Amino acid sequence: MRRSNFFFPFITFLTLITFVSINSTVASQRKIHLVNTGWHVGIIVPIDSVLKRNLPEALNFLGKKYLEIGWGDKTFYQTSNPSFQMAFDALLKSTSSVIHLYGFNPSIHTTFKNAEIIELHIEEYNYIKLLYFIHKSLTRNADGSARLEGPGLYGKESSSFYAANGKFHLFNTCNTWVGNAIQAAGMEINSYSIITSDSLMDAVRNSVEIK
């Protein structure tokens, strides 16, 4: 009887520890989205305290729920109606790059209703690595602030362009940059083979578990 009195509380304790461990693991995961708008894939993350600590530029989008992030050639990206010649020039003789940040409130599927969207779940520590990759992709002033290049594609109240590091070319496109960001987050894809938005989305589907 003494062994039974000890045994059942012990099993209950182990069960409780297991339950807490499983829930801690689930809670440590972060949800991000990749959105394919045709020629370009953006990364969407929630605007919360974690993002604001690791990417201070998020503070410029107070009152917004989500932030869509993209990188690309400065001239091509900042033009609302880019031409084929501009795309050709970007691939062969780009001179500078920018990062575009777009803050929005409606649901992701409502905001990008005509886009292909992939939802991904990554561990907390890998999410921080993703944010660090984005952070160091921004060209920064002496005080550490990102160098603003002007209003974004959706107006200055919701979007902005910032100067970015890295040179855009045929083998380092906007989608290659997203592939590198995903690699930084611990996902096993070969970013060197990624040029187009479709090649990126295919690589992600083939390499990670889609939630």
GROMACS .gro file of N, CA and C in nm, residues 1 5 9 11 19 31 35 40-41 61 69 76-77 89 101 105 124-125 128 139-140 157-158 165 173-174 187-188:
model
   84
    1MET      N    1   0.083  -0.121   0.000
    1MET     CA    2   0.000   0.000   0.000
    1MET      C    3   0.087   0.126   0.000
    5ASN      N    4   0.069   0.442  -0.268
    5ASN     CA    5   0.048   0.580  -0.228
    5ASN      C    6   0.154   0.673  -0.286
    9PRO      N    7   0.092   0.955  -0.705
    9PRO     CA    8   0.130   1.097  -0.709
    9PRO      C    9   0.251   1.122  -0.798
   11ILE      N   10   0.336   0.950  -1.075
   11ILE     CA   11   0.291   0.947  -1.214
   11ILE      C   12   0.218   1.076  -1.249
   19PHE      N   13   0.303   1.771  -1.972
   19PHE     CA   14   0.204   1.864  -2.025
   19PHE      C   15   0.260   2.005  -2.035
   31LYS      N   16   0.443   3.233  -3.581
   31LYS     CA   17   0.378   3.216  -3.711
   31LYS      C   18   0.414   3.332  -3.802
   35VAL      N   19   0.404   3.581  -4.886
   35VAL     CA   20   0.299   3.621  -4.979
   35VAL      C   21   0.360   3.646  -5.116
   40HIS      N   22   0.713   3.897  -5.695
   40HIS     CA   23   0.783   3.926  -5.570
   40HIS      C   24   0.717   3.852  -5.454
   41VAL      N   25   0.800   3.803  -5.360
   41VAL     CA   26   0.750   3.742  -5.237
   41VAL      C   27   0.789   3.829  -5.118
   61PHE      N   28   0.500   5.207  -3.727
   61PHE     CA   29   0.371   5.158  -3.775
   61PHE      C   30   0.277   5.129  -3.658
   69ILE      N   31   0.735   4.271  -4.540
   69ILE     CA   32   0.873   4.314  -4.560
   69ILE      C   33   0.926   4.257  -4.691
   76PHE      N   34   1.358   4.995  -5.957
   76PHE     CA   35   1.246   4.910  -5.998
   76PHE      C   36   1.139   4.903  -5.888
   77TYR      N   37   1.183   4.884  -5.765
   77TYR     CA   38   1.089   4.863  -5.653
   77TYR      C   39   1.008   4.990  -5.623
   89ASP      N   40   1.724   4.632  -6.657
   89ASP     CA   41   1.831   4.713  -6.600
   89ASP      C   42   1.860   4.672  -6.455
  101LEU      N   43   0.870   4.836  -4.619
  101LEU     CA   44   0.791   4.795  -4.504
  101LEU      C   45   0.649   4.847  -4.521
  105ASN      N   46  -0.378   4.645  -4.120
  105ASN     CA   47  -0.465   4.591  -4.017
  105ASN      C   48  -0.557   4.476  -4.060
  124GLU      N   49   1.088   3.000  -3.168
  124GLU     CA   50   1.112   3.137  -3.122
  124GLU      C   51   1.255   3.184  -3.152
  125TYR      N   52   1.354   3.100  -3.120
  125TYR     CA   53   1.493   3.142  -3.139
  125TYR      C   54   1.526   3.160  -3.287
  128ILE      N   55   1.385   3.498  -3.401
  128ILE     CA   56   1.475   3.608  -3.367
  128ILE      C   57   1.587   3.618  -3.470
  139THR      N   58   2.037   4.954  -4.425
  139THR     CA   59   2.149   5.047  -4.412
  139THR      C   60   2.115   5.145  -4.300
  140ARG      N   61   2.206   5.160  -4.206
  140ARG     CA   62   2.174   5.240  -4.087
  140ARG      C   63   2.262   5.365  -4.076
  157GLU      N   64   0.159   5.690  -4.480
  157GLU     CA   65   0.099   5.654  -4.352
  157GLU      C   66   0.109   5.505  -4.324
  158SER      N   67   0.124   5.424  -4.429
  158SER     CA   68   0.123   5.278  -4.412
  158SER      C   69   0.250   5.209  -4.459
  165ASN      N   70   2.124   4.704  -4.761
  165ASN     CA   71   2.253   4.647  -4.797
  165ASN      C   72   2.234   4.538  -4.901
  173THR      N   73   1.812   3.814  -5.645
  173THR     CA   74   1.689   3.890  -5.665
  173THR      C   75   1.617   3.911  -5.531
  174CYS      N   76   1.503   3.977  -5.539
  174CYS     CA   77   1.421   3.998  -5.419
  174CYS      C   78   1.381   3.864  -5.357
  187MET      N   79   1.539   2.715  -4.186
  187MET     CA   80   1.471   2.630  -4.283
  187MET      C   81   1.567   2.588  -4.394
  188GLU      N   82   1.564   2.461  -4.427
  188GLU     CA   83   1.662   2.405  -4.520
  188GLU      C   84   1.615   2.419  -4.665
   0.00000   0.00000   0.00000
